[in-house]
mmCIF file of N, CA and C in Angstrom:
data_model
loop_
_atom_site.group_PDB
_atom_site.id
_atom_site.type_symbol
_atom_site.label_atom_id
_atom_site.label_comp_id
_atom_site.label_asym_id
_atom_site.label_seq_id
_atom_site.Cartn_x
_atom_site.Cartn_y
_atom_site.Cartn_z
ATOM 1 N N SER A 1 31.891 0.800 -0.986
ATOM 2 C CA SER A 1 30.757 1.506 -1.576
ATOM 3 C C SER A 1 30.440 2.767 -0.761
ATOM 4 N N THR A 2 31.430 3.652 -0.696
ATOM 5 C CA THR A 2 31.280 4.841 0.155
ATOM 6 C C THR A 2 30.317 5.871 -0.441
ATOM 7 N N THR A 3 30.044 5.794 -1.741
ATOM 8 C CA THR A 3 29.138 6.773 -2.357
ATOM 9 C C THR A 3 27.687 6.438 -2.038
ATOM 10 N N LYS A 4 26.857 7.473 -2.142
ATOM 11 C CA LYS A 4 25.429 7.271 -1.891
ATOM 12 C C LYS A 4 24.831 6.392 -2.981
ATOM 13 N N ILE A 5 23.899 5.558 -2.589
ATOM 14 C CA ILE A 5 23.239 4.670 -3.547
ATOM 15 C C ILE A 5 22.004 5.359 -4.095
ATOM 16 N N LYS A 6 21.857 5.359 -5.411
ATOM 17 C CA LYS A 6 20.677 5.933 -6.047
ATOM 18 C C LYS A 6 19.609 4.844 -6.152
ATOM 19 N N THR A 7 18.386 5.189 -5.801
ATOM 20 C CA THR A 7 17.307 4.207 -5.816
ATOM 21 C C THR A 7 17.018 3.722 -7.232
ATOM 22 N N ALA A 8 17.198 4.598 -8.208
ATOM 23 C CA ALA A 8 16.925 4.237 -9.604
ATOM 24 C C ALA A 8 17.775 3.045 -10.045
ATOM 25 N N GLN A 9 19.001 2.950 -9.528
ATOM 26 C CA GLN A 9 19.885 1.831 -9.887
ATOM 27 C C GLN A 9 19.398 0.527 -9.260
ATOM 28 N N LEU A 10 18.736 0.634 -8.114
ATOM 29 C CA LEU A 10 18.324 -0.574 -7.378
ATOM 30 C C LEU A 10 17.150 -1.289 -8.024
ATOM 31 N N TRP A 11 16.254 -0.532 -8.684
ATOM 32 C CA TRP A 11 15.035 -1.144 -9.214
ATOM 33 C C TRP A 11 15.315 -2.247 -10.221
ATOM 34 N N GLY A 12 16.379 -2.120 -10.984
ATOM 35 C CA GLY A 12 16.686 -3.115 -12.012
ATOM 36 C C GLY A 12 17.266 -4.414 -11.469
ATOM 37 N N LYS A 13 17.803 -4.370 -10.247
ATOM 38 C CA LYS A 13 18.494 -5.539 -9.701
ATOM 39 C C LYS A 13 17.513 -6.602 -9.213
ATOM 40 N N ASN A 14 18.003 -7.851 -9.178
ATOM 41 C CA ASN A 14 17.144 -8.928 -8.662
ATOM 42 C C ASN A 14 17.331 -9.058 -7.148
ATOM 43 N N LYS A 15 16.545 -9.933 -6.543
ATOM 44 C CA LYS A 15 16.488 -10.020 -5.086
ATOM 45 C C LYS A 15 17.836 -10.419 -4.478
ATOM 46 N N ASP A 16 18.534 -11.370 -5.122
ATOM 47 C CA ASP A 16 19.808 -11.845 -4.577
ATOM 48 C C ASP A 16 20.850 -10.734 -4.537
ATOM 49 N N ASP A 17 20.910 -9.946 -5.638
ATOM 50 C CA ASP A 17 21.858 -8.822 -5.687
ATOM 51 C C ASP A 17 21.551 -7.814 -4.578
ATOM 52 N N LEU A 18 20.262 -7.554 -4.385
ATOM 53 C CA LEU A 18 19.854 -6.590 -3.355
ATOM 54 C C LEU A 18 20.222 -7.085 -1.957
ATOM 55 N N LYS A 19 19.996 -8.388 -1.720
ATOM 56 C CA LYS A 19 20.335 -8.970 -0.411
ATOM 57 C C LYS A 19 21.839 -8.870 -0.158
ATOM 58 N N LYS A 20 22.615 -9.179 -1.210
ATOM 59 C CA LYS A 20 24.073 -9.131 -1.102
ATOM 60 C C LYS A 20 24.534 -7.707 -0.790
ATOM 61 N N GLN A 21 23.948 -6.749 -1.505
ATOM 62 C CA GLN A 21 24.298 -5.343 -1.294
ATOM 63 C C GLN A 21 23.945 -4.908 0.128
ATOM 64 N N LEU A 22 22.817 -5.400 0.623
ATOM 65 C CA LEU A 22 22.376 -5.073 1.976
ATOM 66 C C LEU A 22 23.384 -5.579 3.005
ATOM 67 N N VAL A 23 23.833 -6.817 2.813
ATOM 68 C CA VAL A 23 24.818 -7.394 3.728
ATOM 69 C C VAL A 23 26.110 -6.581 3.707
ATOM 70 N N ASP A 24 26.556 -6.203 2.491
ATOM 71 C CA ASP A 24 27.780 -5.398 2.362
ATOM 72 C C ASP A 24 27.642 -4.066 3.100
ATOM 73 N N LEU A 25 26.503 -3.410 2.885
ATOM 74 C CA LEU A 25 26.274 -2.115 3.523
ATOM 75 C C LEU A 25 26.274 -2.242 5.046
ATOM 76 N N LYS A 26 25.635 -3.296 5.545
ATOM 77 C CA LYS A 26 25.542 -3.470 6.996
ATOM 78 C C LYS A 26 26.902 -3.771 7.618
ATOM 79 N N THR A 27 27.720 -4.570 6.918
ATOM 80 C CA THR A 27 29.062 -4.857 7.457
ATOM 81 C C THR A 27 29.898 -3.577 7.481
ATOM 82 N N GLU A 28 29.796 -2.787 6.410
ATOM 83 C CA GLU A 28 30.541 -1.527 6.342
ATOM 84 C C GLU A 28 30.085 -0.576 7.450
ATOM 85 N N LEU A 29 28.796 -0.575 7.704
ATOM 86 C CA LEU A 29 28.234 0.269 8.763
ATOM 87 C C LEU A 29 28.772 -0.154 10.129
ATOM 88 N N ALA A 30 28.832 -1.464 10.349
ATOM 89 C CA ALA A 30 29.350 -1.979 11.621
ATOM 90 C C ALA A 30 30.810 -1.565 11.813
ATOM 91 N N GLN A 31 31.599 -1.645 10.744
ATOM 92 C CA GLN A 31 33.016 -1.252 10.813
ATOM 93 C C GLN A 31 33.142 0.229 11.165
ATOM 94 N N LEU A 32 32.336 1.052 10.510
ATOM 95 C CA LEU A 32 32.395 2.496 10.775
ATOM 96 C C LEU A 32 32.008 2.812 12.219
ATOM 97 N N ARG A 33 31.035 2.077 12.742
ATOM 98 C CA ARG A 33 30.589 2.325 14.112
ATOM 99 C C ARG A 33 31.686 1.963 15.113
ATOM 100 N N THR A 34 32.385 0.855 14.831
ATOM 101 C CA THR A 34 33.494 0.476 15.734
ATOM 102 C C THR A 34 34.606 1.533 15.655
ATOM 103 N N GLN A 35 34.859 2.058 14.452
ATOM 104 C CA GLN A 35 35.884 3.100 14.289
ATOM 105 C C GLN A 35 35.483 4.368 15.044
ATOM 106 N N LYS A 36 34.180 4.650 15.033
ATOM 107 C CA LYS A 36 33.683 5.839 15.723
ATOM 108 C C LYS A 36 33.916 5.710 17.226
ATOM 109 N N VAL A 37 33.639 4.485 17.773
ATOM 110 C CA VAL A 37 33.839 4.230 19.201
ATOM 111 C C VAL A 37 35.324 4.343 19.545
ATOM 112 N N ALA A 38 36.161 3.852 18.631
ATOM 113 C CA ALA A 38 37.612 3.888 18.853
ATOM 114 C C ALA A 38 38.149 5.318 18.790
ATOM 115 N N GLY A 39 37.333 6.241 18.250
ATOM 116 C CA GLY A 39 37.752 7.652 18.202
ATOM 117 C C GLY A 39 38.193 8.048 16.817
ATOM 118 N N GLY A 40 37.335 7.816 15.838
ATOM 119 C CA GLY A 40 37.671 8.175 14.464
ATOM 120 C C GLY A 40 37.367 9.638 14.180
ATOM 121 N N ALA A 41 37.595 10.020 12.938
ATOM 122 C CA ALA A 41 37.370 11.412 12.531
ATOM 123 C C ALA A 41 35.873 11.693 12.394
ATOM 124 N N ASN A 42 35.523 12.971 12.352
ATOM 125 C CA ASN A 42 34.120 13.362 12.232
ATOM 126 C C ASN A 42 33.547 13.069 10.846
ATOM 127 N N SER A 43 34.433 12.881 9.859
ATOM 128 C CA SER A 43 33.962 12.559 8.513
ATOM 129 C C SER A 43 33.251 11.203 8.505
ATOM 130 N N LYS A 44 33.575 10.376 9.504
ATOM 131 C CA LYS A 44 32.934 9.060 9.610
ATOM 132 C C LYS A 44 31.435 9.202 9.904
ATOM 133 N N LEU A 45 31.063 10.242 10.633
ATOM 134 C CA LEU A 45 29.666 10.437 11.010
ATOM 135 C C LEU A 45 28.774 10.629 9.789
ATOM 136 N N THR A 46 29.246 11.415 8.828
ATOM 137 C CA THR A 46 28.446 11.620 7.609
ATOM 138 C C THR A 46 28.374 10.326 6.808
ATOM 139 N N LYS A 47 29.475 9.557 6.825
ATOM 140 C CA LYS A 47 29.464 8.262 6.131
ATOM 141 C C LYS A 47 28.454 7.322 6.770
ATOM 142 N N ILE A 48 28.417 7.319 8.109
ATOM 143 C CA ILE A 48 27.451 6.480 8.826
ATOM 144 C C ILE A 48 26.034 6.879 8.426
ATOM 145 N N HIS A 49 25.787 8.171 8.379
ATOM 146 C CA HIS A 49 24.466 8.678 7.987
ATOM 147 C C HIS A 49 24.103 8.190 6.582
ATOM 148 N N ASP A 50 25.042 8.369 5.648
ATOM 149 C CA ASP A 50 24.783 7.960 4.259
ATOM 150 C C ASP A 50 24.532 6.458 4.157
ATOM 151 N N LEU A 51 25.313 5.675 4.904
ATOM 152 C CA LEU A 51 25.146 4.218 4.877
ATOM 153 C C LEU A 51 23.784 3.800 5.416
ATOM 154 N N ARG A 52 23.372 4.439 6.506
ATOM 155 C CA ARG A 52 22.062 4.119 7.072
ATOM 156 C C ARG A 52 20.958 4.393 6.067
ATOM 157 N N LYS A 53 21.071 5.525 5.389
ATOM 158 C CA LYS A 53 20.057 5.885 4.388
ATOM 159 C C LYS A 53 20.103 4.915 3.204
ATOM 160 N N SER A 54 21.290 4.476 2.834
ATOM 161 C CA SER A 54 21.428 3.517 1.735
ATOM 162 C C SER A 54 20.787 2.178 2.100
ATOM 163 N N VAL A 55 20.998 1.751 3.350
ATOM 164 C CA VAL A 55 20.371 0.507 3.821
ATOM 165 C C VAL A 55 18.854 0.643 3.717
ATOM 166 N N ALA A 56 18.349 1.798 4.134
ATOM 167 C CA ALA A 56 16.903 2.038 4.079
ATOM 168 C C ALA A 56 16.395 1.978 2.640
ATOM 169 N N ARG A 57 17.166 2.546 1.714
ATOM 170 C CA ARG A 57 16.764 2.528 0.295
ATOM 171 C C ARG A 57 16.684 1.101 -0.235
ATOM 172 N N VAL A 58 17.702 0.305 0.077
ATOM 173 C CA VAL A 58 17.736 -1.083 -0.393
ATOM 174 C C VAL A 58 16.543 -1.855 0.172
ATOM 175 N N LEU A 59 16.292 -1.677 1.470
ATOM 176 C CA LEU A 59 15.165 -2.369 2.101
ATOM 177 C C LEU A 59 13.831 -1.926 1.501
ATOM 178 N N THR A 60 13.724 -0.638 1.200
ATOM 179 C CA THR A 60 12.499 -0.113 0.600
ATOM 180 C C THR A 60 12.238 -0.762 -0.748
ATOM 181 N N VAL A 61 13.295 -0.870 -1.553
ATOM 182 C CA VAL A 61 13.145 -1.488 -2.879
ATOM 183 C C VAL A 61 12.771 -2.963 -2.743
ATOM 184 N N ILE A 62 13.423 -3.666 -1.809
ATOM 185 C CA ILE A 62 13.116 -5.092 -1.590
ATOM 186 C C ILE A 62 11.651 -5.256 -1.199
ATOM 187 N N ASN A 63 11.197 -4.449 -0.225
ATOM 188 C CA ASN A 63 9.816 -4.557 0.257
ATOM 189 C C ASN A 63 8.806 -4.185 -0.819
ATOM 190 N N ALA A 64 9.108 -3.151 -1.584
ATOM 191 C CA ALA A 64 8.173 -2.698 -2.627
ATOM 192 C C ALA A 64 8.019 -3.751 -3.715
ATOM 193 N N THR A 65 9.147 -4.367 -4.132
ATOM 194 C CA THR A 65 9.069 -5.397 -5.173
ATOM 195 C C THR A 65 8.323 -6.621 -4.650
ATOM 196 N N GLN A 66 8.564 -6.951 -3.382
ATOM 197 C CA GLN A 66 7.886 -8.095 -2.772
ATOM 198 C C GLN A 66 6.373 -7.859 -2.741
ATOM 199 N N ARG A 67 5.981 -6.653 -2.353
ATOM 200 C CA ARG A 67 4.551 -6.320 -2.301
ATOM 201 C C ARG A 67 3.916 -6.355 -3.686
ATOM 202 N N SER A 68 4.631 -5.860 -4.686
ATOM 203 C CA SER A 68 4.073 -5.864 -6.048
ATOM 204 C C SER A 68 3.912 -7.293 -6.555
ATOM 205 N N GLN A 69 4.872 -8.173 -6.207
ATOM 206 C CA GLN A 69 4.765 -9.584 -6.583
ATOM 207 C C GLN A 69 3.555 -10.229 -5.907
ATOM 208 N N LEU A 70 3.358 -9.903 -4.624
ATOM 209 C CA LEU A 70 2.211 -10.443 -3.891
ATOM 210 C C LEU A 70 0.901 -9.960 -4.493
ATOM 211 N N ARG A 71 0.877 -8.681 -4.905
ATOM 212 C CA ARG A 71 -0.334 -8.138 -5.541
ATOM 213 C C ARG A 71 -0.661 -8.915 -6.811
ATOM 214 N N LEU A 72 0.372 -9.227 -7.598
ATOM 215 C CA LEU A 72 0.162 -10.014 -8.822
ATOM 216 C C LEU A 72 -0.349 -11.407 -8.479
ATOM 217 N N PHE A 73 0.221 -12.007 -7.433
ATOM 218 C CA PHE A 73 -0.169 -13.359 -7.036
ATOM 219 C C PHE A 73 -1.626 -13.422 -6.601
ATOM 220 N N TYR A 74 -2.065 -12.422 -5.835
ATOM 221 C CA TYR A 74 -3.424 -12.434 -5.285
ATOM 222 C C TYR A 74 -4.455 -11.768 -6.183
ATOM 223 N N GLN A 75 -4.039 -11.350 -7.401
ATOM 224 C CA GLN A 75 -4.941 -10.607 -8.283
ATOM 225 C C GLN A 75 -6.209 -11.378 -8.621
ATOM 226 N N LYS A 76 -6.083 -12.655 -8.940
ATOM 227 C CA LYS A 76 -7.233 -13.462 -9.369
ATOM 228 C C LYS A 76 -7.890 -14.235 -8.216
ATOM 229 N N LYS A 77 -7.349 -14.094 -7.004
ATOM 230 C CA LYS A 77 -7.887 -14.829 -5.861
ATOM 231 C C LYS A 77 -9.131 -14.142 -5.311
ATOM 232 N N LYS A 78 -9.888 -14.887 -4.529
ATOM 233 C CA LYS A 78 -11.131 -14.330 -3.973
ATOM 234 C C LYS A 78 -10.839 -13.314 -2.865
ATOM 235 N N PHE A 79 -9.871 -13.606 -2.008
ATOM 236 C CA PHE A 79 -9.573 -12.718 -0.888
ATOM 237 C C PHE A 79 -8.162 -12.157 -0.995
ATOM 238 N N LEU A 80 -7.987 -10.951 -0.459
ATOM 239 C CA LEU A 80 -6.681 -10.283 -0.412
ATOM 240 C C LEU A 80 -6.188 -10.285 1.031
ATOM 241 N N PRO A 81 -4.879 -10.442 1.253
ATOM 242 C CA PRO A 81 -4.364 -10.293 2.616
ATOM 243 C C PRO A 81 -4.673 -8.882 3.134
ATOM 244 N N LEU A 82 -4.853 -8.762 4.440
ATOM 245 C CA LEU A 82 -5.259 -7.491 5.027
ATOM 246 C C LEU A 82 -4.316 -6.345 4.691
ATOM 247 N N ASP A 83 -3.012 -6.618 4.683
ATOM 248 C CA ASP A 83 -2.064 -5.531 4.448
ATOM 249 C C ASP A 83 -2.022 -5.083 2.987
ATOM 250 N N LEU A 84 -2.646 -5.846 2.081
ATOM 251 C CA LEU A 84 -2.688 -5.438 0.678
ATOM 252 C C LEU A 84 -4.013 -4.756 0.324
ATOM 253 N N ARG A 85 -4.971 -4.791 1.250
ATOM 254 C CA ARG A 85 -6.260 -4.141 1.002
ATOM 255 C C ARG A 85 -6.126 -2.633 1.198
ATOM 256 N N PRO A 86 -7.012 -1.859 0.532
ATOM 257 C CA PRO A 86 -6.941 -0.407 0.736
ATOM 258 C C PRO A 86 -7.267 -0.033 2.180
ATOM 259 N N LYS A 87 -6.532 0.917 2.737
ATOM 260 C CA LYS A 87 -6.669 1.260 4.157
ATOM 261 C C LYS A 87 -7.988 1.970 4.440
ATOM 262 N N LYS A 88 -8.249 3.087 3.758
ATOM 263 C CA LYS A 88 -9.460 3.898 3.963
ATOM 264 C C LYS A 88 -9.662 4.189 5.448
ATOM 265 N N THR A 89 -10.920 4.241 5.897
ATOM 266 C CA THR A 89 -11.190 4.386 7.324
ATOM 267 C C THR A 89 -12.052 3.209 7.732
ATOM 268 N N ARG A 90 -12.183 2.997 9.024
ATOM 269 C CA ARG A 90 -12.924 1.843 9.513
ATOM 270 C C ARG A 90 -14.372 1.893 9.030
ATOM 271 N N ALA A 91 -14.969 3.094 9.089
ATOM 272 C CA ALA A 91 -16.358 3.259 8.667
ATOM 273 C C ALA A 91 -16.516 2.978 7.172
ATOM 274 N N MET A 92 -15.547 3.461 6.378
ATOM 275 C CA MET A 92 -15.622 3.244 4.932
ATOM 276 C C MET A 92 -15.481 1.766 4.583
ATOM 277 N N ARG A 93 -14.655 1.045 5.337
ATOM 278 C CA ARG A 93 -14.466 -0.382 5.068
ATOM 279 C C ARG A 93 -15.711 -1.185 5.404
ATOM 280 N N ARG A 94 -16.486 -0.689 6.377
ATOM 281 C CA ARG A 94 -17.695 -1.404 6.785
ATOM 282 C C ARG A 94 -18.933 -1.013 5.996
ATOM 283 N N ARG A 95 -18.796 0.036 5.189
ATOM 284 C CA ARG A 95 -19.926 0.514 4.399
ATOM 285 C C ARG A 95 -20.384 -0.550 3.404
ATOM 286 N N LEU A 96 -21.686 -0.494 3.041
ATOM 287 C CA LEU A 96 -22.201 -1.413 2.026
ATOM 288 C C LEU A 96 -21.501 -1.159 0.699
ATOM 289 N N THR A 97 -21.307 -2.227 -0.084
ATOM 290 C CA THR A 97 -20.743 -2.048 -1.416
ATOM 291 C C THR A 97 -21.818 -1.442 -2.313
ATOM 292 N N LYS A 98 -21.418 -0.952 -3.483
ATOM 293 C CA LYS A 98 -22.389 -0.355 -4.409
ATOM 294 C C LYS A 98 -23.463 -1.370 -4.776
ATOM 295 N N HIS A 99 -23.059 -2.617 -4.977
ATOM 296 C CA HIS A 99 -24.002 -3.671 -5.340
ATOM 297 C C HIS A 99 -24.996 -3.914 -4.207
ATOM 298 N N GLU A 100 -24.475 -4.044 -2.982
ATOM 299 C CA GLU A 100 -25.341 -4.301 -1.831
ATOM 300 C C GLU A 100 -26.341 -3.171 -1.617
ATOM 301 N N ALA A 101 -25.878 -1.937 -1.829
ATOM 302 C CA ALA A 101 -26.748 -0.778 -1.610
ATOM 303 C C ALA A 101 -27.844 -0.685 -2.668
ATOM 304 N N SER A 102 -27.561 -1.181 -3.856
ATOM 305 C CA SER A 102 -28.524 -1.051 -4.954
ATOM 306 C C SER A 102 -29.565 -2.167 -4.972
ATOM 307 N N ILE A 103 -29.378 -3.210 -4.171
ATOM 308 C CA ILE A 103 -30.315 -4.335 -4.155
ATOM 309 C C ILE A 103 -31.673 -3.889 -3.586
ATOM 310 N N VAL A 104 -32.745 -4.249 -4.300
ATOM 311 C CA VAL A 104 -34.103 -3.930 -3.848
ATOM 312 C C VAL A 104 -34.809 -5.250 -3.556
ATOM 313 N N SER A 105 -35.403 -5.373 -2.354
ATOM 314 C CA SER A 105 -36.080 -6.618 -1.982
ATOM 315 C C SER A 105 -37.380 -6.772 -2.762
ATOM 316 N N GLU A 106 -37.896 -7.980 -2.757
ATOM 317 C CA GLU A 106 -39.143 -8.286 -3.484
ATOM 318 C C GLU A 106 -40.292 -7.436 -2.942
ATOM 319 N N LYS A 107 -40.358 -7.319 -1.611
ATOM 320 C CA LYS A 107 -41.405 -6.535 -0.960
ATOM 321 C C LYS A 107 -41.328 -5.060 -1.387
ATOM 322 N N GLN A 108 -40.099 -4.554 -1.450
ATOM 323 C CA GLN A 108 -39.891 -3.156 -1.841
ATOM 324 C C GLN A 108 -40.296 -2.940 -3.296
ATOM 325 N N LYS A 109 -39.993 -3.916 -4.147
ATOM 326 C CA LYS A 109 -40.375 -3.819 -5.572
ATOM 327 C C LYS A 109 -41.884 -3.722 -5.707
ATOM 328 N N LYS A 110 -42.598 -4.584 -4.972
ATOM 329 C CA LYS A 110 -44.061 -4.575 -5.029
ATOM 330 C C LYS A 110 -44.612 -3.239 -4.537
ATOM 331 N N ARG A 111 -44.039 -2.753 -3.434
ATOM 332 C CA ARG A 111 -44.503 -1.492 -2.863
ATOM 333 C C ARG A 111 -44.305 -0.344 -3.860
ATOM 334 N N GLN A 112 -43.149 -0.327 -4.530
ATOM 335 C CA GLN A 112 -42.877 0.733 -5.511
ATOM 336 C C GLN A 112 -43.814 0.636 -6.706
ATOM 337 N N MET A 113 -44.148 -0.596 -7.085
ATOM 338 C CA MET A 113 -45.016 -0.788 -8.241
ATOM 339 C C MET A 113 -46.453 -0.365 -7.926
ATOM 340 N N HIS A 114 -46.955 -0.775 -6.757
ATOM 341 C CA HIS A 114 -48.348 -0.489 -6.410
ATOM 342 C C HIS A 114 -48.564 0.929 -5.891
ATOM 343 N N PHE A 115 -47.560 1.493 -5.242
ATOM 344 C CA PHE A 115 -47.694 2.852 -4.702
ATOM 345 C C PHE A 115 -46.524 3.714 -5.199
ATOM 346 N N PRO A 116 -46.544 4.064 -6.491
ATOM 347 C CA PRO A 116 -45.431 4.853 -7.021
ATOM 348 C C PRO A 116 -45.443 6.278 -6.458
ATOM 349 N N GLN A 117 -44.312 6.966 -6.624
ATOM 350 C CA GLN A 117 -44.214 8.365 -6.195
ATOM 351 C C GLN A 117 -45.223 9.184 -6.991
ATOM 352 N N ARG A 118 -46.045 9.951 -6.286
ATOM 353 C CA ARG A 118 -47.087 10.730 -6.980
ATOM 354 C C ARG A 118 -46.476 11.942 -7.651
ATOM 355 N N LYS A 119 -47.016 12.237 -8.834
ATOM 356 C CA LYS A 119 -46.540 13.395 -9.592
ATOM 357 C C LYS A 119 -47.616 14.455 -9.566
ATOM 358 N N TYR A 120 -47.268 15.627 -9.121
ATOM 359 C CA TYR A 120 -48.214 16.734 -9.061
ATOM 360 C C TYR A 120 -47.824 17.772 -10.103
ATOM 361 N N ALA A 121 -48.829 18.260 -10.818
ATOM 362 C CA ALA A 121 -48.579 19.340 -11.780
ATOM 363 C C ALA A 121 -49.081 20.624 -11.136
ATOM 364 N N VAL A 122 -48.228 21.628 -11.174
ATOM 365 C CA VAL A 122 -48.602 22.909 -10.591
ATOM 366 C C VAL A 122 -48.936 23.877 -11.710
ATOM 367 N N LYS A 123 -50.150 24.448 -11.656
ATOM 368 C CA LYS A 123 -50.605 25.371 -12.702
ATOM 369 C C LYS A 123 -49.975 26.738 -12.467
ATOM 370 N N VAL A 124 -49.434 27.291 -13.554
ATOM 371 C CA VAL A 124 -48.791 28.602 -13.460
ATOM 372 C C VAL A 124 -49.818 29.671 -13.818
ATOM 373 N N GLU A 125 -50.008 30.629 -12.895
ATOM 374 C CA GLU A 125 -50.910 31.734 -13.173
ATOM 375 C C GLU A 125 -50.152 32.823 -13.921
ATOM 376 N N ALA A 126 -50.689 33.201 -15.091
ATOM 377 C CA ALA A 126 -49.971 34.217 -15.901
ATOM 378 C C ALA A 126 -50.518 35.604 -15.650
#
């Protein structure tokens, strides 16, 4: 499999095919590296580069599909694993939710009812 692997072709494959392809790529990479040590041609270097990138592509597809499956699994659950939660910033994660921020206590309700915001009318001099 000396040609570059296109990521679009990988998305359709199942996990076993991807694992098998990964093993093939890694064995081929190991062979090329031994040939390089033995004193192979410079064309081997570009092949090594392409193989490394292909391995990365396969791993990326495997990880992405795994994460999407996990997202589906945890969709209806109460809690999400930390790595599937939105990153944001630490301050944003600790901020009150919209619901929590909108809650008005009983005491506050009474205060608003008995002492509402005063409305002043300003007379316009013509």
